[in-house]
Amino acid sequence: MTTLQTAPEKAETVVRREALYFAFRNPKLLGGLAVVLILLAVGIFGPILDSGDPFAYSFTDAIQSPSGKHWFGTTTFGQDVFTQFVAGLRTTFEVGALGGGLTAIIGMVIGFVAGYRGGMIDEILNMLTNIVLVLPALAVLLIVNAYLGVRSVGMQALFIGLTSWPWVARAVRAQTFSLRTRDFVDLARLSAVPTRKIILREIAPNMSSYLFMTFILCFGGSILIASSLDFIGLGPTQGVSLGLMLQNAHQWSALTLGMWWWFIPPGAGITLIVGALYVANVGLDEVFNPKLRET
Amino acid sequence: MRRYFGRKLLIYGLTFFVAVTINWMIPRFMPGDPVASMLARANVTQPAAYEAMRSYYTGLFGLDQPIWQQYLNFWGRLLRGDFGTSIYLFPTPVSTVIKGAVPYSIGLVMPSVLLSWVVGNWAGAIAARRKVLDNTALPIGYVLTAMPHMWLGVLMAWGFGVILGWLPIAGGYSFSMRPSLTWAFAWDLVVHWFLPFLSLFLIALGGWAIGMRNMIIYELESDYSNYLSALGAPQRLIRRYAFRNAVLPQITGLALQLGVIVAGALVTEIVFSYPGLGSLILNAIKNKDFFLIQGAFLFIVLGVLIANFIIDIVYVVVDPRTRAGMVAGT
Amino acid sequence: MITVDGLRVYYRTLKGDVRALDGVTFDVRDGEILGLAGESGCGKTTLGKSLIRMDGRMKHVAGTVTLDGRSLPIADDAAMVPFRFHEVSLIPQYSMSALNPTRKIGRMIRELLKARQAPYDEQELHKRLELVGLGVETLERYPIELSGGMKQRMVMVISTLLNPSLLIADEITSALDVSTQKAVATALAGFRDAGFLKSMIFITHDISLTYQIADTIMVMYAGKLAEKAPAKTMVTAPRHPYTQLLLNSLPEVGVRYGQRRLAGIPGSPPSLLNPPDGCRFRDRCPLAYGKCAEEPPPVEVEPGHFVACWKA
């Protein structure tokens, strides 16, 4: 048994080393990751360095274009746009990580169980997936938020997770379907390993690269949904996010007043984060999928 | 094929049922007396209006009746087309308010979705063919898909409206105009429609182009393409086959994107104060007009379901395998 | 008649060239079916691909291929086009998915022929379909409506429609069950007899199946020719130790081996990235001795029987 096990393990480390080799030479992955990490660092350390209150009113400093004192200028109420931007980045990353993580987890659990169990359970889960899939997520979030007044970042992320998992579930289900008939899964099943363990130890590791990429896409998607909710006025009531900044800028007519410094940074921030995530994802795809590599 | 449609209709039916149930349930989750808290939040000040609305809503919710009766009543009113009465436009029925907004939304969404799908597929197919184009089209595509809808809208309004002053950036038509069947009014509508249309079109374009490019490259590496190459078939024929096969998942993709499209259209309308459902919802939220929000929600769900069904029909027409009696995909 | 002389085709990889096909010489006469056998990775599929269409990672290093007196420009993808389908044709491993799923088969055939400027002879097509037991109405179907065996036969008919001089059948039976395998192999021999193709290279890892239809069998090992002999000779009196072990490891090769125990060949083929000098089978060979450090050239030990081994 021991000799049998060493061979695949060795092959696995080779595959992993090869993936790392390509990862360090993939400009898309490196570039995308660099942008995300820089913005993340700004979001994490920015509020520590720039300890100003993002909401502090200052009528003497109102409507200032960018300068050395106010890097991104100020709002109609004299709030510093850069301070808001830095604080907003943090919130936006939080929503992305929580909402995206939750979306991925729910989708994976349902996809794994449906794909692995098959039969009646699959039918029911599949039906559920299809129903949630057709329901427009934003519309559901709309009435839930409107009535229940869900206004914290955590709750926002929770509801994003609860409404946007179906496509993950569908993809994971299809992958699990093709994996569950493989020899190593059969072997585990014959050895009476419980389902939960088979999924966690045999199936999930074999699609880990795919799952990771799914999480990245969920992360980006979650940021976009949250920013739309914020913009409609259903964002967190406390704190500041990039979406809320856009909402404020729009609500207080930054556009017609020509205050471009108010609405450009938050939108650019979201676009940069999400775009960099997508590009990094394409890079990852090339790393994990040898077919896509240029030789 | 009957099985295929039967299954689809079952799912759509269930979805509608779930949507209506959510709609019915959520107000009842609100703490305390929903009628009182709604009216309190809606800041109704005139005592006469307050009393009228109070008695109206109490009757509407029928909270004194057993819960199953309330649920059945809710369905009954719904099927009669009664979505309740708007609070902030009291006493206009919600259905009337929504009917006024829906044409604007459809007029905005339909052309932008269809056009971006067609142009995006075409651009993606070309990008898959030429390396140079691929290297320019792909980054642009990714930037476009990563943009929040409202931001592109704001940028468009700023660039074309504020700086260049070419196009109006707010409303469905000019304040000075009265809706009428004249060329002047029609032109005014088009001018106001153009920027929101353009920003919706552009954002969706990137996604379709990227999707098509990836699908075509995948198809060009498929076995049937390799077989044709081995038999010396020209690239033209192989590409034609690949395109045809790559379009099919793009049709399914259109159905899957409907949720995103709806969300994008709502916020874009808000940016441009376009008088569709998006702006309506924004006002409803501001004024705590819950019936209006609920009505808009049901309308959106209904619209998405109808769109899904149309796409299903198109898919059957386009994919010969479904017509040949086989069930392809879900 | 096809003549392959000293053909070397390598795969480009990041770690260097993989010498998948490293100097192979043989010929196939008109009317001859050559069975090409060996373990996976021995270069048989590379050889098959080289003769019709190399993929992007393959590069032609040395050697020539001559078909009916004309030189085949195998390294030049564009120059090969006129030969493909007309002169050299292929039945791929992936026959199950070789047909465009969204075209009716008949229409696909017409479009393919038109694109190749070949005449569409409907009667001939119908005749050949009936020969393999496919009704004419199959042409009005989509590939998804056909069973695996039907698709296989359809691809056979399409590939040989222009009566190619050389047909390469690459592992075509590996996806089929045993009884279908035999039927497919016999049908292909029938195609040769009917004159739909002049000569054929039948690539497979299954020597016993090869024996049923091939006139000559060629066994390859690690990118080189190990032994080539008339089918009967190959099975009854193999000379190369590798062939002997290969045949020993099979349960039945047309001949009964009595109660002999089945033996696998210990060890595995050498890496073709930097293959060792000398005989490549040396490390696994029970007969290896000092001389094997030099590379054994293929020697014709009797008419039509080539062996690349110092001990033969």
Short mmCIF file of N, CA and C in Angstrom, two decimals, chain B residues 219 222-237 240-242 244-245 248 318-321 323-324 326-327, chain C residues 52-53 81 84-85 88-92 94 97-103 107-108 111-112 115-116 142 144-145 155-156 158-159:
data_model
loop_
_atom_site.label_atom_id
_atom_site.label_comp_id
_atom_site.label_asym_id
_atom_site.label_seq_id
_atom_site.Cartn_x
_atom_site.Cartn_y
_atom_site.Cartn_z
N GLU B 219 -13.89 25.68 -29.21
CA GLU B 219 -14.46 24.90 -30.31
C GLU B 219 -13.40 24.59 -31.37
N SER B 222 -11.61 21.56 -30.65
CA SER B 222 -12.42 20.37 -30.41
C SER B 222 -12.10 19.29 -31.44
N ASP B 223 -12.61 18.11 -31.17
CA ASP B 223 -12.29 16.98 -32.04
C ASP B 223 -12.80 17.17 -33.46
N TYR B 224 -14.01 17.70 -33.60
CA TYR B 224 -14.52 17.81 -34.97
C TYR B 224 -13.69 18.81 -35.78
N SER B 225 -13.17 19.85 -35.10
CA SER B 225 -12.29 20.79 -35.82
C SER B 225 -11.00 20.11 -36.23
N ASN B 226 -10.43 19.32 -35.33
CA ASN B 226 -9.20 18.61 -35.66
C ASN B 226 -9.40 17.63 -36.81
N TYR B 227 -10.53 16.96 -36.79
CA TYR B 227 -10.82 15.99 -37.85
C TYR B 227 -10.90 16.71 -39.20
N LEU B 228 -11.63 17.83 -39.21
CA LEU B 228 -11.75 18.56 -40.47
C LEU B 228 -10.39 19.07 -40.93
N SER B 229 -9.56 19.53 -40.00
CA SER B 229 -8.22 19.99 -40.39
C SER B 229 -7.42 18.84 -40.98
N ALA B 230 -7.52 17.68 -40.36
CA ALA B 230 -6.76 16.53 -40.85
C ALA B 230 -7.20 16.17 -42.26
N LEU B 231 -8.47 16.43 -42.57
CA LEU B 231 -8.95 16.15 -43.92
C LEU B 231 -8.73 17.36 -44.83
N GLY B 232 -7.97 18.32 -44.36
CA GLY B 232 -7.57 19.45 -45.21
C GLY B 232 -8.66 20.47 -45.45
N ALA B 233 -9.71 20.47 -44.62
CA ALA B 233 -10.77 21.46 -44.82
C ALA B 233 -10.21 22.86 -44.56
N PRO B 234 -10.65 23.86 -45.33
CA PRO B 234 -10.13 25.21 -45.13
C PRO B 234 -10.58 25.79 -43.79
N GLN B 235 -9.78 26.71 -43.28
CA GLN B 235 -10.09 27.35 -42.01
C GLN B 235 -11.47 28.01 -42.01
N ARG B 236 -11.86 28.50 -43.18
CA ARG B 236 -13.14 29.19 -43.29
C ARG B 236 -14.30 28.29 -42.85
N LEU B 237 -14.28 27.06 -43.36
CA LEU B 237 -15.34 26.12 -43.01
C LEU B 237 -15.29 25.77 -41.52
N ARG B 240 -16.57 28.55 -39.43
CA ARG B 240 -18.03 28.69 -39.53
C ARG B 240 -18.71 27.69 -38.59
N TYR B 241 -18.23 26.48 -38.60
CA TYR B 241 -18.79 25.47 -37.71
C TYR B 241 -18.57 25.86 -36.25
N ALA B 242 -17.35 26.32 -35.96
CA ALA B 242 -17.02 26.67 -34.57
C ALA B 242 -17.91 27.81 -34.09
N ARG B 244 -20.90 28.65 -35.10
CA ARG B 244 -22.25 28.14 -34.91
C ARG B 244 -22.38 27.39 -33.57
N ASN B 245 -21.39 26.58 -33.27
CA ASN B 245 -21.45 25.83 -32.02
C ASN B 245 -21.20 26.70 -30.81
N LEU B 248 -24.34 28.74 -29.30
CA LEU B 248 -25.34 28.07 -28.46
C LEU B 248 -25.15 28.36 -26.97
N VAL B 318 -32.71 27.18 -32.55
CA VAL B 318 -31.35 27.28 -33.06
C VAL B 318 -30.58 25.97 -32.91
N ASP B 319 -30.77 25.26 -31.83
CA ASP B 319 -30.01 24.03 -31.62
C ASP B 319 -30.77 22.84 -32.19
N PRO B 320 -30.28 22.28 -33.28
CA PRO B 320 -30.99 21.19 -33.94
C PRO B 320 -31.15 19.97 -33.04
N ARG B 321 -30.23 19.82 -32.09
CA ARG B 321 -30.29 18.61 -31.27
C ARG B 321 -31.54 18.57 -30.42
N ARG B 323 -34.37 19.89 -31.26
CA ARG B 323 -35.49 19.59 -32.16
C ARG B 323 -35.49 18.13 -32.56
N ALA B 324 -34.30 17.54 -32.64
CA ALA B 324 -34.20 16.15 -33.05
C ALA B 324 -34.72 15.21 -31.97
N MET B 326 -33.88 15.24 -28.77
CA MET B 326 -32.96 15.02 -27.67
C MET B 326 -33.06 16.21 -26.72
N VAL B 327 -32.82 15.96 -25.46
CA VAL B 327 -32.80 17.05 -24.51
C VAL B 327 -31.36 17.47 -24.32
N ILE C 52 0.12 12.89 -41.59
CA ILE C 52 -1.02 13.64 -42.14
C ILE C 52 -1.08 15.07 -41.62
N ARG C 53 -0.95 15.29 -40.32
CA ARG C 53 -1.01 16.66 -39.82
C ARG C 53 -0.34 16.73 -38.46
N VAL C 81 -1.84 20.35 -47.39
CA VAL C 81 -3.29 20.38 -47.59
C VAL C 81 -3.74 19.63 -48.85
N ARG C 84 -3.95 15.91 -48.13
CA ARG C 84 -4.88 15.41 -47.12
C ARG C 84 -6.22 15.04 -47.76
N PHE C 85 -6.83 14.00 -47.21
CA PHE C 85 -8.13 13.55 -47.67
C PHE C 85 -8.01 12.89 -49.06
N VAL C 88 -3.77 11.17 -48.49
CA VAL C 88 -3.57 10.60 -47.16
C VAL C 88 -4.81 10.94 -46.33
N SER C 89 -5.36 9.95 -45.68
CA SER C 89 -6.55 10.23 -44.89
C SER C 89 -6.41 9.59 -43.52
N LEU C 90 -7.35 9.98 -42.63
CA LEU C 90 -7.20 9.58 -41.23
C LEU C 90 -8.54 9.15 -40.64
N ILE C 91 -8.49 8.06 -39.91
CA ILE C 91 -9.61 7.75 -39.01
C ILE C 91 -9.09 7.98 -37.61
N PRO C 92 -9.59 9.02 -36.93
CA PRO C 92 -8.96 9.41 -35.67
C PRO C 92 -9.39 8.54 -34.50
N TYR C 94 -10.73 9.66 -31.96
CA TYR C 94 -11.91 10.27 -31.36
C TYR C 94 -13.11 10.24 -32.30
N SER C 97 -16.50 11.76 -31.45
CA SER C 97 -16.77 13.20 -31.40
C SER C 97 -16.18 13.91 -32.61
N ALA C 98 -15.95 13.18 -33.69
CA ALA C 98 -15.28 13.77 -34.84
C ALA C 98 -16.24 14.52 -35.76
N LEU C 99 -17.55 14.38 -35.51
CA LEU C 99 -18.51 15.01 -36.42
C LEU C 99 -19.12 16.24 -35.76
N ASN C 100 -19.23 17.29 -36.53
CA ASN C 100 -19.83 18.53 -36.02
C ASN C 100 -21.24 18.26 -35.48
N PRO C 101 -21.46 18.51 -34.18
CA PRO C 101 -22.73 18.12 -33.56
C PRO C 101 -23.94 18.89 -34.09
N THR C 102 -23.73 20.04 -34.72
CA THR C 102 -24.90 20.83 -35.11
C THR C 102 -25.15 20.83 -36.62
N ARG C 103 -24.55 19.88 -37.35
CA ARG C 103 -24.85 19.77 -38.77
C ARG C 103 -25.39 18.37 -39.03
N ARG C 107 -25.19 16.95 -44.88
CA ARG C 107 -24.85 18.31 -45.25
C ARG C 107 -23.38 18.59 -44.95
N MET C 108 -22.91 18.06 -43.81
CA MET C 108 -21.50 18.25 -43.47
C MET C 108 -20.61 17.64 -44.54
N GLU C 111 -20.60 19.82 -47.60
CA GLU C 111 -19.83 21.04 -47.40
C GLU C 111 -18.33 20.76 -47.40
N LEU C 112 -17.97 19.63 -46.79
CA LEU C 112 -16.55 19.28 -46.76
C LEU C 112 -16.02 19.02 -48.17
N ALA C 115 -15.70 22.19 -50.13
CA ALA C 115 -14.55 22.98 -49.70
C ALA C 115 -13.24 22.38 -50.21
N ARG C 116 -13.23 21.06 -50.41
CA ARG C 116 -12.02 20.41 -50.93
C ARG C 116 -12.05 20.29 -52.45
N TYR C 142 -28.49 13.95 -37.13
CA TYR C 142 -27.40 14.64 -36.44
C TYR C 142 -26.57 13.59 -35.72
N ILE C 144 -25.61 13.19 -32.82
CA ILE C 144 -26.08 12.76 -31.50
C ILE C 144 -27.12 11.63 -31.61
N GLU C 145 -27.72 11.51 -32.79
CA GLU C 145 -28.74 10.47 -32.97
C GLU C 145 -28.14 9.12 -33.33
N VAL C 155 -17.53 7.66 -39.84
CA VAL C 155 -16.23 8.29 -40.02
C VAL C 155 -15.37 7.47 -40.98
N MET C 156 -15.47 6.16 -40.88
CA MET C 156 -14.71 5.31 -41.80
C MET C 156 -15.09 5.61 -43.25
N ILE C 158 -16.53 8.37 -44.44
CA ILE C 158 -16.14 9.73 -44.84
C ILE C 158 -14.66 9.79 -45.15
N SER C 159 -13.84 9.23 -44.27
CA SER C 159 -12.40 9.35 -44.43
C SER C 159 -11.89 8.70 -45.72
#
